[in-house]
Tab-separated table of C-alpha atoms and ligand atoms in Angstrom:
chain	number	residue	atom	x	y	z
A	1	MET	CA	-65.361	34.250	-21.850
A	2	TYR	CA	-61.580	33.297	-21.466
A	3	SER	CA	-61.919	36.123	-18.035
A	4	ILE	CA	-64.511	34.127	-17.171
A	5	THR	CA	-63.594	30.753	-17.817
A	6	LYS	CA	-59.891	31.818	-16.161
A	7	LYS	CA	-62.210	32.878	-12.576
A	8	LEU	CA	-64.363	29.883	-12.994
A	9	GLU	CA	-61.296	27.068	-12.848
A	10	LYS	CA	-59.696	28.852	-10.049
A	11	LEU	CA	-62.662	29.260	-8.373
A	12	LYS	CA	-63.934	25.505	-8.422
A	13	LYS	CA	-59.942	24.556	-7.070
A	14	SER	CA	-60.446	26.620	-3.661
A	15	ARG	CA	-64.138	25.607	-3.870
A	16	ASN	CA	-63.816	22.193	-4.547
A	17	ALA	CA	-66.091	22.058	-7.143
A	18	VAL	CA	-67.601	20.364	-9.955
A	19	ILE	CA	-69.797	21.400	-12.477
A	20	LEU	CA	-72.140	19.030	-13.946
A	21	ALA	CA	-74.679	20.391	-17.770
A	22	HIS	CA	-77.826	18.594	-18.619
A	23	ASN	CA	-76.875	18.168	-22.954
A	24	TYR	CA	-79.692	20.856	-23.687
A	25	GLN	CA	-77.258	23.845	-22.155
A	26	ARG	CA	-76.418	26.621	-23.913
A	27	GLY	CA	-73.129	25.392	-25.868
A	28	GLU	CA	-70.926	27.440	-23.809
A	29	ILE	CA	-71.757	25.468	-20.486
A	30	GLN	CA	-72.026	22.254	-21.371
A	31	ASP	CA	-67.861	23.330	-23.091
A	32	ILE	CA	-66.849	24.313	-19.093
A	33	ALA	CA	-68.222	21.372	-17.394
A	34	ASP	CA	-67.067	18.869	-16.201
A	35	PHE	CA	-69.152	15.862	-17.193
A	36	THR	CA	-71.573	16.670	-19.741
A	37	GLY	CA	-74.434	13.966	-19.949
A	38	ASP	CA	-78.546	13.355	-19.700
A	39	SER	CA	-80.614	12.871	-16.627
A	40	LEU	CA	-79.387	9.279	-15.130
A	41	GLY	CA	-75.988	9.776	-16.468
A	42	LEU	CA	-75.538	13.502	-14.899
A	43	SER	CA	-77.322	11.890	-11.547
A	44	GLN	CA	-74.909	8.827	-11.405
A	45	GLN	CA	-71.962	11.450	-11.733
A	46	ALA	CA	-72.705	13.187	-8.901
A	47	ALA	CA	-74.141	10.221	-6.626
A	48	LYS	CA	-69.963	9.272	-7.021
A	49	THR	CA	-68.548	12.494	-6.873
A	50	ASP	CA	-65.884	14.065	-4.068
A	51	ALA	CA	-66.730	16.926	-4.549
A	52	ASP	CA	-67.765	19.493	-1.894
A	53	VAL	CA	-69.503	21.752	-3.934
A	54	ILE	CA	-72.152	20.286	-6.759
A	55	VAL	CA	-73.534	22.716	-9.806
A	56	PHE	CA	-75.896	21.675	-11.747
A	57	CYS	CA	-76.847	23.194	-14.798
A	58	GLY	CA	-80.569	22.294	-15.265
A	59	VAL	CA	-83.229	22.148	-14.579
A	60	HIS	CA	-84.552	22.085	-11.074
A	61	PHE	CA	-85.366	18.182	-10.815
A	62	MET	CA	-82.020	17.755	-11.379
A	63	ALA	CA	-80.062	19.835	-8.866
A	64	GLU	CA	-82.780	18.286	-6.412
A	65	THR	CA	-81.988	14.625	-7.732
A	66	ALA	CA	-78.186	15.011	-7.023
A	67	ALA	CA	-78.889	17.028	-3.512
A	68	ILE	CA	-81.258	13.912	-2.649
A	69	LEU	CA	-78.225	11.855	-3.232
A	70	CYS	CA	-75.320	13.529	-1.338
A	71	PRO	CA	-76.458	14.237	1.458
A	72	GLY	CA	-73.647	16.750	3.010
A	73	LYS	CA	-73.091	18.664	-0.215
A	74	THR	CA	-73.963	22.229	-1.276
A	75	VAL	CA	-75.545	21.874	-5.154
A	76	LEU	CA	-75.946	24.632	-7.014
A	77	LEU	CA	-78.025	25.579	-9.561
A	78	PRO	CA	-76.893	29.043	-11.566
A	79	ASP	CA	-80.070	30.026	-12.109
A	80	PRO	CA	-82.379	29.122	-9.144
A	81	GLN	CA	-85.424	29.804	-11.480
A	82	SER	CA	-84.775	26.863	-14.374
A	83	GLY	CA	-88.360	24.767	-13.379
A	84	CYS	CA	-89.091	21.915	-15.808
A	85	PRO	CA	-92.689	22.592	-16.439
A	86	MET	CA	-93.842	19.024	-17.364
A	87	ALA	CA	-92.337	18.464	-13.542
A	88	ASP	CA	-94.758	20.955	-12.988
A	89	MET	CA	-97.526	18.866	-13.875
A	90	ILE	CA	-98.315	16.833	-11.182
A	91	ASP	CA	-97.411	16.916	-7.038
A	92	ALA	CA	-97.438	14.967	-4.054
A	93	GLU	CA	-101.206	15.753	-3.558
A	94	GLY	CA	-102.823	14.670	-6.115
A	95	LEU	CA	-100.170	11.724	-6.631
A	96	LYS	CA	-102.152	10.999	-3.289
A	97	LYS	CA	-105.582	11.238	-4.312
A	98	LYS	CA	-104.919	8.935	-8.013
A	99	LYS	CA	-102.242	6.204	-5.459
A	100	ALA	CA	-105.258	5.911	-3.183
A	101	GLU	CA	-108.039	4.949	-5.329
A	102	LYS	CA	-105.671	1.983	-6.276
A	103	PRO	CA	-103.726	1.512	-3.507
A	104	ASP	CA	-101.602	-1.568	-4.388
A	105	THR	CA	-101.049	0.132	-7.556
A	106	LYS	CA	-96.651	0.408	-8.129
A	107	VAL	CA	-95.922	4.262	-8.962
A	108	VAL	CA	-93.066	4.741	-11.921
A	109	CYS	CA	-92.383	8.646	-11.576
A	110	TYR	CA	-90.024	9.872	-14.747
A	111	VAL	CA	-87.353	11.730	-12.831
A	112	ASN	CA	-88.168	15.320	-14.188
A	113	THR	CA	-90.536	15.201	-10.821
A	114	THR	CA	-89.934	17.322	-7.732
A	115	ALA	CA	-88.446	15.294	-4.063
A	116	ALA	CA	-92.459	15.336	-2.654
A	117	VAL	CA	-93.307	13.529	-5.605
A	118	LYS	CA	-90.780	10.641	-6.479
A	119	ALA	CA	-90.995	10.650	-2.712
A	120	GLU	CA	-94.759	9.024	-3.026
A	121	SER	CA	-93.299	7.088	-5.377
A	122	ASP	CA	-91.734	3.262	-5.637
A	123	ILE	CA	-88.961	4.078	-8.250
A	124	CYS	CA	-87.689	5.702	-10.457
A	125	CYS	CA	-87.075	6.545	-14.209
A	126	THR	CA	-85.199	7.614	-17.121
A	127	SER	CA	-85.979	8.383	-20.030
A	128	SER	CA	-82.356	5.889	-20.825
A	129	ASN	CA	-83.633	3.024	-18.821
A	130	ALA	CA	-88.009	3.500	-18.369
A	131	VAL	CA	-88.136	0.136	-20.775
A	132	LYS	CA	-86.051	-1.683	-18.583
A	133	ILE	CA	-87.525	0.363	-15.208
A	134	VAL	CA	-91.040	-1.025	-15.989
A	135	SER	CA	-89.624	-3.517	-17.620
A	136	SER	CA	-88.122	-5.027	-13.966
A	137	ILE	CA	-92.078	-5.114	-12.741
A	138	PRO	CA	-94.003	-8.627	-11.862
A	139	GLU	CA	-96.216	-8.221	-15.336
A	140	ASP	CA	-99.659	-9.241	-12.610
A	141	GLU	CA	-98.935	-5.976	-11.166
A	142	GLU	CA	-100.717	-2.633	-12.418
A	143	ILE	CA	-98.797	0.084	-13.319
A	144	LEU	CA	-99.220	4.477	-12.944
A	145	PHE	CA	-96.482	5.870	-14.671
A	146	VAL	CA	-95.749	9.586	-14.383
A	147	PRO	CA	-95.985	12.787	-15.102
A	148	ASP	CA	-95.216	12.645	-18.711
A	149	LYS	CA	-98.013	10.608	-20.356
A	150	SER	CA	-95.719	10.305	-23.603
A	151	LEU	CA	-92.439	8.334	-22.199
A	152	GLY	CA	-95.405	6.454	-20.835
A	153	ALA	CA	-97.175	5.057	-23.711
A	154	TYR	CA	-93.653	4.773	-25.935
A	155	VAL	CA	-92.106	2.410	-23.195
A	156	SER	CA	-96.262	0.830	-23.285
A	157	SER	CA	-95.627	0.293	-26.873
A	158	LYS	CA	-92.135	-1.310	-26.079
A	159	LEU	CA	-93.276	-3.796	-24.201
A	160	GLY	CA	-96.567	-4.586	-25.177
A	161	ARG	CA	-98.152	-3.228	-21.299
A	162	LYS	CA	-100.850	-1.619	-20.449
A	163	MET	CA	-99.706	1.354	-18.230
A	164	THR	CA	-102.130	4.023	-16.570
A	165	PHE	CA	-100.819	7.405	-18.009
A	166	TRP	CA	-100.827	10.671	-15.443
A	167	PRO	CA	-101.635	13.602	-18.644
A	168	GLY	CA	-98.450	15.754	-18.207
A	169	PHE	CA	-95.762	16.212	-21.570
A	170	CYS	CA	-93.127	18.610	-22.405
A	171	PRO	CA	-94.271	21.717	-23.751
A	172	THR	CA	-90.796	21.832	-25.624
A	173	HIS	CA	-90.957	18.109	-26.727
A	174	HIS	CA	-94.455	18.529	-28.619
A	175	ARG	CA	-93.467	21.468	-30.152
A	176	ILE	CA	-92.059	18.995	-32.099
A	177	LEU	CA	-94.548	18.172	-34.670
A	178	ALA	CA	-94.668	15.168	-37.649
A	179	GLN	CA	-95.022	17.325	-40.116
A	180	ASP	CA	-91.878	18.778	-38.983
A	181	ILE	CA	-89.828	15.326	-39.819
A	182	LYS	CA	-92.057	14.736	-42.461
A	183	ARG	CA	-90.739	18.310	-43.881
A	184	ARG	CA	-86.889	17.826	-43.106
A	185	LYS	CA	-87.417	13.926	-44.564
A	186	ARG	CA	-88.170	16.120	-48.035
A	187	GLU	CA	-85.406	18.407	-48.025
A	188	TYR	CA	-83.087	15.806	-46.861
A	189	PRO	CA	-83.518	11.911	-48.578
A	190	ASN	CA	-80.828	10.285	-46.833
A	191	ALA	CA	-80.691	11.367	-43.370
A	192	LYS	CA	-81.540	9.204	-40.413
A	193	VAL	CA	-84.114	10.792	-37.972
A	194	VAL	CA	-83.673	10.341	-33.890
A	195	VAL	CA	-85.546	11.478	-31.793
A	196	HIS	CA	-86.197	11.881	-28.101
A	197	PRO	CA	-89.312	9.237	-26.314
A	198	GLU	CA	-90.410	12.729	-25.008
A	199	CYS	CA	-91.837	13.942	-28.292
A	200	THR	CA	-95.652	12.510	-29.955
A	201	GLY	CA	-96.967	8.711	-30.709
A	202	ASP	CA	-97.057	10.083	-34.046
A	203	VAL	CA	-93.532	11.626	-34.120
A	204	ILE	CA	-92.108	9.223	-32.951
A	205	GLU	CA	-93.107	6.282	-35.645
A	206	LEU	CA	-90.731	8.569	-37.919
A	207	ALA	CA	-87.826	8.256	-36.599
A	208	ASP	CA	-84.529	5.706	-37.295
A	209	HIS	CA	-84.219	5.913	-33.382
A	210	VAL	CA	-85.947	6.594	-29.720
A	211	ALA	CA	-83.503	7.354	-27.437
A	212	SER	CA	-81.764	9.226	-23.874
A	213	THR	CA	-80.314	12.856	-25.329
A	214	THR	CA	-76.342	10.485	-24.489
A	215	GLY	CA	-78.166	8.041	-26.032
A	216	ILE	CA	-79.365	9.928	-29.331
A	217	ALA	CA	-75.381	11.421	-28.984
A	218	LYS	CA	-74.002	7.454	-29.195
A	219	TYR	CA	-76.662	7.045	-32.202
A	220	CYS	CA	-75.360	10.123	-34.418
A	221	ARG	CA	-71.112	9.333	-33.010
A	222	GLU	CA	-71.677	5.881	-35.011
A	223	SER	CA	-73.884	6.549	-37.166
A	224	ASN	CA	-72.490	6.231	-41.087
A	225	VAL	CA	-74.867	8.384	-42.728
A	226	LYS	CA	-73.565	12.049	-42.947
A	227	GLU	CA	-77.180	14.089	-42.900
A	228	ILE	CA	-79.071	13.553	-39.796
A	229	ILE	CA	-82.264	15.244	-38.637
A	230	VAL	CA	-82.705	15.515	-34.920
A	231	GLY	CA	-86.351	15.453	-32.469
A	232	THR	CA	-85.827	16.952	-28.954
A	233	GLU	CA	-84.116	20.287	-27.830
A	234	ASN	CA	-81.863	21.632	-29.423
A	235	GLY	CA	-79.478	22.429	-27.329
A	236	ILE	CA	-77.505	19.167	-28.050
A	237	ILE	CA	-76.933	19.752	-31.644
A	238	HIS	CA	-73.672	21.911	-29.985
A	239	ARG	CA	-72.685	17.710	-28.178
A	240	LEU	CA	-73.779	16.361	-31.850
A	241	GLN	CA	-71.736	18.472	-34.214
A	242	LYS	CA	-68.494	18.797	-31.406
A	243	GLU	CA	-68.447	15.140	-31.430
A	244	SER	CA	-68.825	14.521	-35.391
A	245	PRO	CA	-67.479	17.417	-36.769
A	246	ASP	CA	-68.095	15.957	-40.372
A	247	LYS	CA	-71.897	15.445	-40.294
A	248	ARG	CA	-74.602	17.399	-40.586
A	249	PHE	CA	-77.250	17.372	-37.950
A	250	ILE	CA	-80.430	19.292	-39.457
A	251	PRO	CA	-83.446	20.450	-36.173
A	252	ALA	CA	-86.617	19.192	-36.742
A	253	THR	CA	-87.777	21.972	-35.638
A	254	GLU	CA	-85.575	25.374	-35.212
A	255	LEU	CA	-89.198	25.972	-32.118
A	256	ALA	CA	-87.541	22.872	-29.634
A	257	ILE	CA	-85.855	25.271	-27.526
A	258	CYS	CA	-86.556	24.471	-23.016
A	259	PRO	CA	-86.716	28.419	-21.552
A	260	ASN	CA	-86.035	26.735	-18.981
A	261	MET	CA	-83.272	25.186	-19.954
A	262	LYS	CA	-81.853	28.380	-21.654
A	263	LYS	CA	-81.660	30.527	-17.757
A	264	ASN	CA	-78.524	29.141	-16.709
A	265	THR	CA	-75.287	31.086	-18.736
A	266	LEU	CA	-71.958	31.189	-17.759
A	267	GLU	CA	-71.980	33.685	-16.380
A	268	LYS	CA	-74.838	32.639	-13.575
A	269	VAL	CA	-72.011	29.690	-13.117
A	270	LEU	CA	-69.063	31.756	-12.324
A	271	TRP	CA	-71.701	34.574	-9.903
A	272	CYS	CA	-73.783	31.168	-7.605
A	273	LEU	CA	-69.936	30.110	-7.415
A	274	GLU	CA	-68.931	33.259	-6.089
A	275	ASP	CA	-71.499	33.875	-4.290
A	276	MET	CA	-72.730	30.777	-2.880
A	277	ASP	CA	-75.415	32.393	-2.410
A	278	ALA	CA	-78.217	30.296	-0.316
A	279	GLU	CA	-80.988	31.448	-3.246
A	280	ASN	CA	-78.987	29.215	-5.711
A	281	GLU	CA	-78.885	26.214	-2.838
A	282	VAL	CA	-80.831	23.287	-3.758
A	283	THR	CA	-82.206	21.572	-0.297
A	284	VAL	CA	-84.312	19.003	0.095
A	285	PRO	CA	-85.791	17.801	4.268
A	286	GLU	CA	-83.814	14.459	5.183
A	287	ASP	CA	-87.873	13.224	5.377
A	288	VAL	CA	-89.199	13.834	1.360
A	289	ALA	CA	-85.570	13.600	0.690
A	290	GLU	CA	-85.545	10.003	2.573
A	291	ARG	CA	-88.300	8.202	0.987
A	292	ALA	CA	-87.000	9.425	-2.421
A	293	ARG	CA	-83.775	8.384	-2.177
A	294	LEU	CA	-85.622	4.542	-2.228
A	295	ALA	CA	-86.850	5.318	-5.712
A	296	ILE	CA	-83.676	6.726	-7.486
A	297	GLU	CA	-81.582	3.547	-5.327
A	298	ARG	CA	-83.682	0.868	-6.739
A	299	MET	CA	-83.453	2.774	-10.475
A	300	LEU	CA	-79.668	3.021	-9.697
A	301	GLU	CA	-79.179	-0.885	-8.772
A	302	LEU	CA	-80.633	-1.661	-11.828
A	303	SER	CA	-78.883	0.223	-14.395
A	304	GLU	CA	-75.840	-0.007	-16.455
A	305	PRO	CA	-73.606	3.180	-16.397
A	306	SER	CA	-74.898	6.269	-18.814
A	307	PRO	CA	-71.578	7.565	-19.556
A	308	ALA	CA	-70.845	11.032	-19.508
A	309	LEU	CA	-69.084	12.692	-21.524
A	310	LYS	CA	-66.173	14.164	-19.779
A	311	THR	CA	-65.044	18.188	-21.172
B	1	13P	P1	-82.102	12.687	-20.751
B	1	13P	O1	-82.140	13.671	-20.738
B	1	13P	O2	-82.360	11.800	-19.282
B	1	13P	O3	-82.874	11.754	-21.863
B	1	13P	O4	-83.474	14.120	-20.888
B	1	13P	C1	-84.393	14.769	-21.199
B	1	13P	C2	-85.247	16.140	-20.591
B	1	13P	O5	-85.882	16.222	-21.166
B	1	13P	C3	-84.398	16.494	-19.749
B	1	13P	O6	-84.702	17.352	-19.238
B	2	SF4	FE1	-88.635	19.895	-18.776
B	2	SF4	FE2	-89.213	19.623	-21.514
B	2	SF4	FE3	-87.409	21.335	-20.705
B	2	SF4	FE4	-86.840	18.725	-20.053
B	2	SF4	S1	-86.712	20.211	-22.179
B	2	SF4	S2	-86.569	20.276	-18.537
B	2	SF4	S3	-88.461	17.954	-19.896
B	2	SF4	S4	-89.718	21.020	-20.723
């Protein structure tokens, strides 16, 4: 481990590289990353970096977003197979067909989508700004929210606004059941419950707080309770525990593991930077990138900075 870290430090300098890690990455990757954060925070870091190479420790759509925002930079994904099953629940052709049914509908796409789907959308959002993005659309406009029906339903209930949802979902967050939260509350009666909006509505109803992964980290840092039940992918607990060693973080279920997020390993981070292999490089054709960039930039203009943790 020690020698990997040393080698990485050297390579980072010689390649002028930055390492970005999502809050669900393995603990050892979070520890060597320059920044750890949520989807919004990491895309903001990518947009402003002056590094030549971005090693994106996350899943494919995140690296694609970085590639769209940073033309001319090299974006590497340590494991090129780390996709997102939710992002794969919609494609550009399917979205075009749906849009043709109601051409005036505004399409809000969750960042968990391919570049091609973003290119067909009016504006992008992440879990940390979805409420703000949807409320920026005039009340008299119809909205199609893609692809996460759970995040869509959460935003819709927060704003009391009707929207049409694409029937996508996160298989990892849907493994967290209301009965898991109820069981944990019986086991830890003094604990607070914090969950991600990709969870189902019945889980969200049982929560004290609902937020993006960086929002969850903020809540856990600032809360004065000592026990917190966490309803999101369990990789985040590494960060939570590091930031608040005196608190106890209880995963809602041990099953909330995203296998794709875990495909990246410390060795693969090193190898991708050593080899700079085309297999690891994420690129987006410029005609698609240009249209997808519009949807992402519209979102960024409306977003507050999401603090990425500097490691
Ligand atoms: P955030 O980190 O933006 O909350 O996203 C969660 C997620 O599922 C990313 O795949
Ligand atoms: Fe996709 Fe869910 Fe994994 Fe996030 S946690 S990458 S939404 S499958």
